[in-house]
Amino acid sequence: MFLKIAAAGMAMVLASGVAFADTQKVDKPFLWKACDSDSCVYLLGTFHALKKQDTRIAPEVASAQAQSDRFFFEVDPAETKDPMRAGMAFLEAAIRTDGSRLDDDLTPALQRKLRAVLDKHGQKSEVLALLNGEGRQQLEVWYVALLLTLSGVEKGELDPEYGLDKQMEGRLSATDASVQGMESMQDQIDVFDALGKKAQIQLLEESLDSFEKGPAVFAKLRNTWLAGDERAAWTELGSTTKKNYPELYQRIQTDRNTLWVQKIENTMAEMKSGNAMVIVGTLHLLGDDSVIAMLKRNGHTVERVCAACNLR
């Protein structure tokens, strides 16, 4: 869940610069396709922050790219090309304007938990440094949760620059393919800014819990994604959040997936030839509320494209 959340604030994180010698084999991609009579839409599930050694594209993904001429990321890469501008957009939305303070929204226990994390790690992380001092009292709860999530990624030696979506952006930058966004950067900001107080508190609680568990959590998530294990990925990324934080899950996953399915179906109806490729976080393609499940319920035949997977 937290790596999915981190995608919304991806432009704010600083590259870790960690180097690795060996390339990790990636041969079980989270890749599906839905076809009608004249075209197909490929759906690729990404992991938004990986290690340098994970920079190998699965053959099925390369083939799907070669067969497609229209591409959709969660947000058009042109919108996040300037990290400073993107980061400031999130920050501006997160600054309180009603005179309230962050602590006004937190229980004493949650205040203590947040302070303990900041006292222990705030000086070691460039991301968490933004929360040191009295300045954090001017920030909305959702933004504090995002910074904790991003710092957790940083702490786990994962780097958004090696995420699969970034790799795909790089591959497409040298082509003349059409590249668009499933939503705008402002749409992603609005998802968080419109969360009710209860959902924002849940987001902060989950971010703090994940942060305290340390790099092992992110390592496990990364390994599950690399293994292409659909069931394990859903269990680790989505099912617990759906059960424990239903309002948060509805807003960040189900509502957005519903809008995306409409866009995918419109694209399929418009295309009279050629194929499209949708490149989004893997969680959006897993579970009963996923883009895949919604397309199937709408009558589309969707199949996973993974030669090395046991799909029976």
CSV table of C-alpha atoms in Angstrom, one decimal:
chain,number,residue,atom,x,y,z
A,1,MET,CA,0.0,0.0,0.0
A,2,PHE,CA,2.6,2.5,1.0
A,3,LEU,CA,4.6,2.2,-2.2
A,4,LYS,CA,1.4,3.0,-4.1
A,5,ILE,CA,0.8,6.0,-1.9
A,6,ALA,CA,4.4,7.1,-2.5
A,7,ALA,CA,3.7,7.3,-6.3
A,8,ALA,CA,1.6,10.4,-5.7
A,9,GLY,CA,4.6,12.2,-4.2
A,10,MET,CA,7.3,10.6,-6.2
A,11,ALA,CA,8.8,13.8,-7.5
A,12,MET,CA,9.6,14.9,-3.9
A,13,VAL,CA,11.9,12.1,-3.0
A,14,LEU,CA,15.7,12.5,-3.5
A,15,ALA,CA,17.7,9.8,-5.3
A,16,SER,CA,19.6,7.6,-2.9
A,17,GLY,CA,22.5,6.9,-5.3
A,18,VAL,CA,22.9,3.3,-4.1
A,19,ALA,CA,24.8,1.2,-6.6
A,20,PHE,CA,24.5,-2.6,-7.1
A,21,ALA,CA,26.6,-4.8,-9.3
A,22,ASP,CA,24.2,-7.5,-10.6
A,23,THR,CA,21.1,-7.3,-12.6
A,24,GLN,CA,18.0,-8.9,-11.1
A,25,LYS,CA,16.1,-11.2,-13.4
A,26,VAL,CA,12.5,-10.0,-13.9
A,27,ASP,CA,10.7,-12.7,-15.8
A,28,LYS,CA,7.2,-12.8,-14.3
A,29,PRO,CA,5.7,-9.4,-15.1
A,30,PHE,CA,2.4,-8.2,-13.9
A,31,LEU,CA,1.1,-7.7,-17.4
A,32,TRP,CA,-2.4,-8.3,-18.8
A,33,LYS,CA,-4.1,-7.5,-22.1
A,34,ALA,CA,-7.7,-6.8,-23.0
A,35,CYS,CA,-8.7,-6.9,-26.7
A,36,ASP,CA,-11.6,-6.2,-28.9
A,37,SER,CA,-12.1,-6.9,-32.6
A,38,ASP,CA,-9.5,-4.4,-33.8
A,39,SER,CA,-7.0,-3.6,-31.0
A,40,CYS,CA,-5.7,-4.4,-27.6
A,41,VAL,CA,-4.9,-2.6,-24.4
A,42,TYR,CA,-1.9,-3.9,-22.4
A,43,LEU,CA,-2.0,-3.3,-18.6
A,44,LEU,CA,1.4,-3.2,-16.9
A,45,GLY,CA,1.7,-3.2,-13.1
A,46,THR,CA,4.8,-1.4,-11.9
A,47,PHE,CA,6.7,-1.1,-8.7
A,48,HIS,CA,7.4,2.6,-8.2
A,49,ALA,CA,10.8,2.3,-6.4
A,50,LEU,CA,13.4,-0.4,-7.1
A,51,LYS,CA,17.1,-1.0,-6.9
A,52,LYS,CA,19.6,-0.4,-9.8
A,53,GLN,CA,20.0,-4.2,-10.2
A,54,ASP,CA,16.3,-4.4,-11.1
A,55,THR,CA,16.6,-2.6,-14.4
A,56,ARG,CA,15.8,-5.5,-16.7
A,57,ILE,CA,12.5,-5.4,-18.7
A,58,ALA,CA,10.7,-8.7,-19.1
A,59,PRO,CA,10.5,-9.9,-22.7
A,60,GLU,CA,6.7,-9.8,-22.6
A,61,VAL,CA,6.8,-6.1,-21.6
A,62,ALA,CA,9.3,-5.3,-24.3
A,63,SER,CA,7.0,-7.0,-26.8
A,64,ALA,CA,3.9,-5.2,-25.6
A,65,GLN,CA,5.7,-1.9,-25.9
A,66,ALA,CA,6.8,-2.7,-29.4
A,67,GLN,CA,3.2,-3.5,-30.4
A,68,SER,CA,1.7,-0.4,-28.9
A,69,ASP,CA,1.7,3.2,-30.2
A,70,ARG,CA,-0.3,4.9,-27.4
A,71,PHE,CA,0.8,4.9,-23.7
A,72,PHE,CA,-0.8,6.0,-20.5
A,73,PHE,CA,1.0,6.5,-17.2
A,74,GLU,CA,-0.7,7.4,-13.9
A,75,VAL,CA,0.4,10.9,-14.6
A,76,ASP,CA,1.8,12.3,-17.8
A,77,PRO,CA,5.6,12.3,-17.3
A,78,ALA,CA,5.7,15.8,-18.7
A,79,GLU,CA,3.9,17.0,-15.6
A,80,THR,CA,6.5,15.6,-13.2
A,81,LYS,CA,9.5,16.5,-15.3
A,82,ASP,CA,10.4,19.3,-12.9
A,83,PRO,CA,10.7,17.7,-9.5
A,84,MET,CA,10.8,21.0,-7.7
A,85,ARG,CA,7.6,22.3,-9.3
A,86,ALA,CA,5.8,19.0,-8.6
A,87,GLY,CA,7.0,18.9,-5.0
A,88,MET,CA,5.9,22.5,-4.4
A,89,ALA,CA,2.4,21.7,-5.8
A,90,PHE,CA,2.0,19.0,-3.1
A,91,LEU,CA,3.4,21.3,-0.4
A,92,GLU,CA,1.2,24.2,-1.3
A,93,ALA,CA,-1.9,22.0,-1.1
A,94,ALA,CA,-0.7,20.7,2.3
A,95,ILE,CA,-0.3,24.0,4.1
A,96,ARG,CA,-3.0,24.8,6.6
A,97,THR,CA,-4.8,28.1,6.0
A,98,ASP,CA,-7.4,27.9,8.8
A,99,GLY,CA,-5.2,28.6,11.8
A,100,SER,CA,-5.3,25.0,13.0
A,101,ARG,CA,-2.3,22.9,14.0
A,102,LEU,CA,-1.2,19.4,13.1
A,103,ASP,CA,-1.4,18.3,16.7
A,104,ASP,CA,-5.0,19.4,16.8
A,105,ASP,CA,-5.9,16.4,14.6
A,106,LEU,CA,-3.7,13.9,16.5
A,107,THR,CA,-4.4,12.1,19.8
A,108,PRO,CA,-1.7,12.5,22.4
A,109,ALA,CA,-0.5,8.9,21.8
A,110,LEU,CA,-0.2,9.6,18.0
A,111,GLN,CA,1.7,12.8,18.7
A,112,ARG,CA,4.2,10.9,20.9
A,113,LYS,CA,4.6,8.2,18.3
A,114,LEU,CA,5.3,10.8,15.5
A,115,ARG,CA,7.7,12.7,17.7
A,116,ALA,CA,9.6,9.5,18.6
A,117,VAL,CA,10.1,8.6,14.9
A,118,LEU,CA,11.2,12.2,14.1
A,119,ASP,CA,13.6,12.4,17.1
A,120,LYS,CA,15.2,9.1,16.1
A,121,HIS,CA,15.3,9.5,12.3
A,122,GLY,CA,14.6,13.1,11.5
A,123,GLN,CA,18.3,14.2,11.2
A,124,LYS,CA,19.2,11.2,9.1
A,125,SER,CA,16.7,11.7,6.3
A,126,GLU,CA,16.5,14.6,3.9
A,127,VAL,CA,12.8,13.9,3.5
A,128,LEU,CA,12.0,13.8,7.2
A,129,ALA,CA,14.0,17.0,7.8
A,130,LEU,CA,11.0,18.8,6.4
A,131,LEU,CA,9.1,17.7,9.5
A,132,ASN,CA,11.6,18.8,12.1
A,133,GLY,CA,10.7,21.8,14.2
A,134,GLU,CA,7.5,23.8,14.7
A,135,GLY,CA,7.0,24.1,10.9
A,136,ARG,CA,5.3,20.7,10.7
A,137,GLN,CA,2.4,22.1,12.7
A,138,GLN,CA,1.3,24.0,9.6
A,139,LEU,CA,1.0,20.8,7.5
A,140,GLU,CA,-2.0,18.6,6.8
A,141,VAL,CA,-1.9,15.0,8.2
A,142,TRP,CA,-1.9,13.4,4.7
A,143,TYR,CA,1.3,15.2,3.7
A,144,VAL,CA,3.1,14.2,6.9
A,145,ALA,CA,2.1,10.6,6.1
A,146,LEU,CA,3.4,10.9,2.5
A,147,LEU,CA,6.8,12.2,3.7
A,148,LEU,CA,7.0,9.3,6.2
A,149,THR,CA,6.3,6.9,3.3
A,150,LEU,CA,8.8,8.4,1.0
A,151,SER,CA,11.4,8.4,3.8
A,152,GLY,CA,10.7,4.7,4.3
A,153,VAL,CA,11.4,4.0,0.7
A,154,GLU,CA,14.7,6.0,1.0
A,155,LYS,CA,15.5,4.1,4.2
A,156,GLY,CA,15.0,0.8,2.4
A,157,GLU,CA,17.5,1.6,-0.3
A,158,LEU,CA,14.9,1.7,-3.0
A,159,ASP,CA,15.1,4.5,-5.6
A,160,PRO,CA,12.2,5.9,-7.7
A,161,GLU,CA,14.6,6.5,-10.5
A,162,TYR,CA,14.8,2.7,-10.9
A,163,GLY,CA,11.1,2.1,-10.6
A,164,LEU,CA,9.5,0.3,-13.6
A,165,ASP,CA,7.4,3.3,-14.5
A,166,LYS,CA,10.6,5.4,-14.7
A,167,GLN,CA,12.3,2.7,-16.8
A,168,MET,CA,9.3,2.7,-19.2
A,169,GLU,CA,9.4,6.5,-19.4
A,170,GLY,CA,13.1,6.3,-20.4
A,171,ARG,CA,12.4,3.7,-23.0
A,172,LEU,CA,9.6,5.8,-24.5
A,173,SER,CA,11.5,9.1,-24.4
A,174,ALA,CA,13.5,8.1,-27.5
A,175,THR,CA,10.3,7.3,-29.5
A,176,ASP,CA,7.6,9.4,-31.1
A,177,ALA,CA,4.8,7.4,-29.3
A,178,SER,CA,1.8,9.2,-27.8
A,179,VAL,CA,2.2,9.5,-24.0
A,180,GLN,CA,-0.6,10.6,-21.7
A,181,GLY,CA,-1.8,10.4,-18.1
A,182,MET,CA,-4.7,8.5,-16.6
A,183,GLU,CA,-5.1,11.5,-14.4
A,184,SER,CA,-3.3,14.8,-13.8
A,185,MET,CA,-0.9,15.6,-11.0
A,186,GLN,CA,-3.6,17.9,-9.5
A,187,ASP,CA,-6.0,15.0,-9.5
A,188,GLN,CA,-3.5,13.0,-7.4
A,189,ILE,CA,-3.0,15.9,-5.0
A,190,ASP,CA,-6.8,16.3,-4.7
A,191,VAL,CA,-7.1,12.6,-3.8
A,192,PHE,CA,-5.2,13.2,-0.6
A,193,ASP,CA,-6.3,16.7,0.0
A,194,ALA,CA,-10.0,15.7,-0.1
A,195,LEU,CA,-9.5,12.8,2.4
A,196,GLY,CA,-11.6,13.2,5.6
A,197,LYS,CA,-9.8,13.5,8.9
A,198,LYS,CA,-10.4,9.9,9.8
A,199,ALA,CA,-8.9,8.6,6.6
A,200,GLN,CA,-5.9,11.0,7.0
A,201,ILE,CA,-5.3,9.7,10.5
A,202,GLN,CA,-5.4,6.1,9.2
A,203,LEU,CA,-2.9,7.0,6.5
A,204,LEU,CA,-0.6,8.4,9.1
A,205,GLU,CA,-1.0,5.4,11.4
A,206,GLU,CA,-0.2,3.0,8.6
A,207,SER,CA,2.8,5.1,7.5
A,208,LEU,CA,4.2,5.2,11.0
A,209,ASP,CA,3.7,1.4,11.5
A,210,SER,CA,5.4,0.7,8.1
A,211,PHE,CA,8.3,3.0,8.9
A,212,GLU,CA,9.0,1.4,12.2
A,213,LYS,CA,9.1,-2.1,10.7
A,214,GLY,CA,12.0,-0.9,8.6
A,215,PRO,CA,13.7,-1.9,5.3
A,216,ALA,CA,12.6,-5.5,5.7
A,217,VAL,CA,9.0,-4.5,4.8
A,218,PHE,CA,10.1,-2.9,1.6
A,219,ALA,CA,12.5,-5.7,0.8
A,220,LYS,CA,9.6,-8.2,1.1
A,221,LEU,CA,7.3,-6.2,-1.1
A,222,ARG,CA,10.0,-5.8,-3.7
A,223,ASN,CA,10.8,-9.5,-3.7
A,224,THR,CA,7.1,-10.4,-4.1
A,225,TRP,CA,6.8,-8.1,-7.0
A,226,LEU,CA,9.9,-9.5,-8.7
A,227,ALA,CA,8.5,-13.0,-8.2
A,228,GLY,CA,5.3,-12.0,-10.0
A,229,ASP,CA,3.2,-13.6,-7.3
A,230,GLU,CA,-0.3,-12.2,-7.8
A,231,ARG,CA,-1.9,-13.7,-4.7
A,232,ALA,CA,1.0,-12.7,-2.4
A,233,ALA,CA,1.2,-9.2,-3.9
A,234,TRP,CA,-2.5,-8.7,-3.2
A,235,THR,CA,-2.2,-10.0,0.4
A,236,GLU,CA,0.8,-7.7,1.1
A,237,LEU,CA,-0.3,-4.6,-0.8
A,238,GLY,CA,-4.1,-4.4,-0.6
A,239,SER,CA,-6.2,-6.8,1.4
A,240,THR,CA,-5.1,-5.6,4.9
A,241,THR,CA,-5.6,-2.0,3.9
A,242,LYS,CA,-9.0,-2.7,2.4
A,243,LYS,CA,-10.1,-4.5,5.6
A,244,ASN,CA,-8.6,-2.1,8.2
A,245,TYR,CA,-9.0,1.2,6.3
A,246,PRO,CA,-12.0,1.0,4.0
A,247,GLU,CA,-12.5,4.7,3.5
A,248,LEU,CA,-8.9,5.2,2.6
A,249,TYR,CA,-8.9,2.2,0.3
A,250,GLN,CA,-12.1,3.4,-1.4
A,251,ARG,CA,-10.7,6.9,-2.1
A,252,ILE,CA,-7.2,5.9,-3.2
A,253,GLN,CA,-8.0,2.7,-5.1
A,254,THR,CA,-11.6,1.9,-6.0
A,255,ASP,CA,-12.7,5.4,-7.0
A,256,ARG,CA,-9.6,6.0,-9.1
A,257,ASN,CA,-9.9,2.6,-10.7
A,258,THR,CA,-13.5,3.3,-11.7
A,259,LEU,CA,-12.5,6.5,-13.5
A,260,TRP,CA,-9.5,4.7,-15.2
A,261,VAL,CA,-11.7,1.9,-16.5
A,262,GLN,CA,-13.9,4.5,-18.2
A,263,LYS,CA,-10.9,6.0,-19.9
A,264,ILE,CA,-9.6,2.6,-20.9
A,265,GLU,CA,-12.9,1.6,-22.4
A,266,ASN,CA,-13.2,4.9,-24.3
A,267,THR,CA,-9.7,4.4,-25.7
A,268,MET,CA,-10.6,0.9,-26.8
A,269,ALA,CA,-13.7,2.2,-28.5
A,270,GLU,CA,-11.7,5.0,-30.3
A,271,MET,CA,-8.9,2.8,-31.6
A,272,LYS,CA,-9.6,1.2,-35.0
A,273,SER,CA,-6.0,-0.1,-35.2
A,274,GLY,CA,-2.9,-0.4,-33.1
A,275,ASN,CA,-2.6,-1.1,-29.4
A,276,ALA,CA,-2.3,0.9,-26.2
A,277,MET,CA,-0.4,0.3,-23.0
A,278,VAL,CA,-1.5,1.4,-19.5
A,279,ILE,CA,1.4,1.6,-17.0
A,280,VAL,CA,0.2,2.0,-13.4
A,281,GLY,CA,1.0,0.7,-9.9
A,282,THR,CA,0.5,-3.0,-9.5
A,283,LEU,CA,-2.1,-2.7,-6.7
A,284,HIS,CA,-4.5,-1.1,-9.2
A,285,LEU,CA,-4.5,-4.4,-11.1
A,286,LEU,CA,-5.1,-6.7,-8.1
A,287,GLY,CA,-8.2,-7.7,-6.2
A,288,ASP,CA,-11.9,-7.4,-6.7
A,289,ASP,CA,-11.9,-3.6,-7.0
A,290,SER,CA,-9.0,-3.6,-9.6
A,291,VAL,CA,-9.0,-2.3,-13.1
A,292,ILE,CA,-8.7,-5.9,-14.2
A,293,ALA,CA,-11.8,-7.1,-12.2
A,294,MET,CA,-13.9,-4.1,-13.3
A,295,LEU,CA,-13.0,-4.7,-17.0
A,296,LYS,CA,-14.0,-8.3,-16.6
A,297,ARG,CA,-17.3,-7.4,-15.0
A,298,ASN,CA,-18.0,-5.0,-17.9
A,299,GLY,CA,-17.7,-8.0,-20.3
A,300,HIS,CA,-14.2,-7.7,-21.5
A,301,THR,CA,-11.9,-10.7,-21.8
A,302,VAL,CA,-8.7,-10.0,-19.9
A,303,GLU,CA,-5.7,-12.4,-19.7
A,304,ARG,CA,-2.4,-12.2,-18.0
A,305,VAL,CA,0.7,-12.2,-20.3
A,306,CYS,CA,3.4,-14.1,-18.5
A,307,ALA,CA,5.2,-17.0,-20.1
A,308,ALA,CA,6.9,-18.1,-16.9
A,309,CYS,CA,3.8,-17.9,-14.7
A,310,ASN,CA,1.6,-20.9,-13.9
A,311,LEU,CA,-1.7,-19.3,-15.0
A,312,ARG,CA,-3.9,-22.4,-14.5
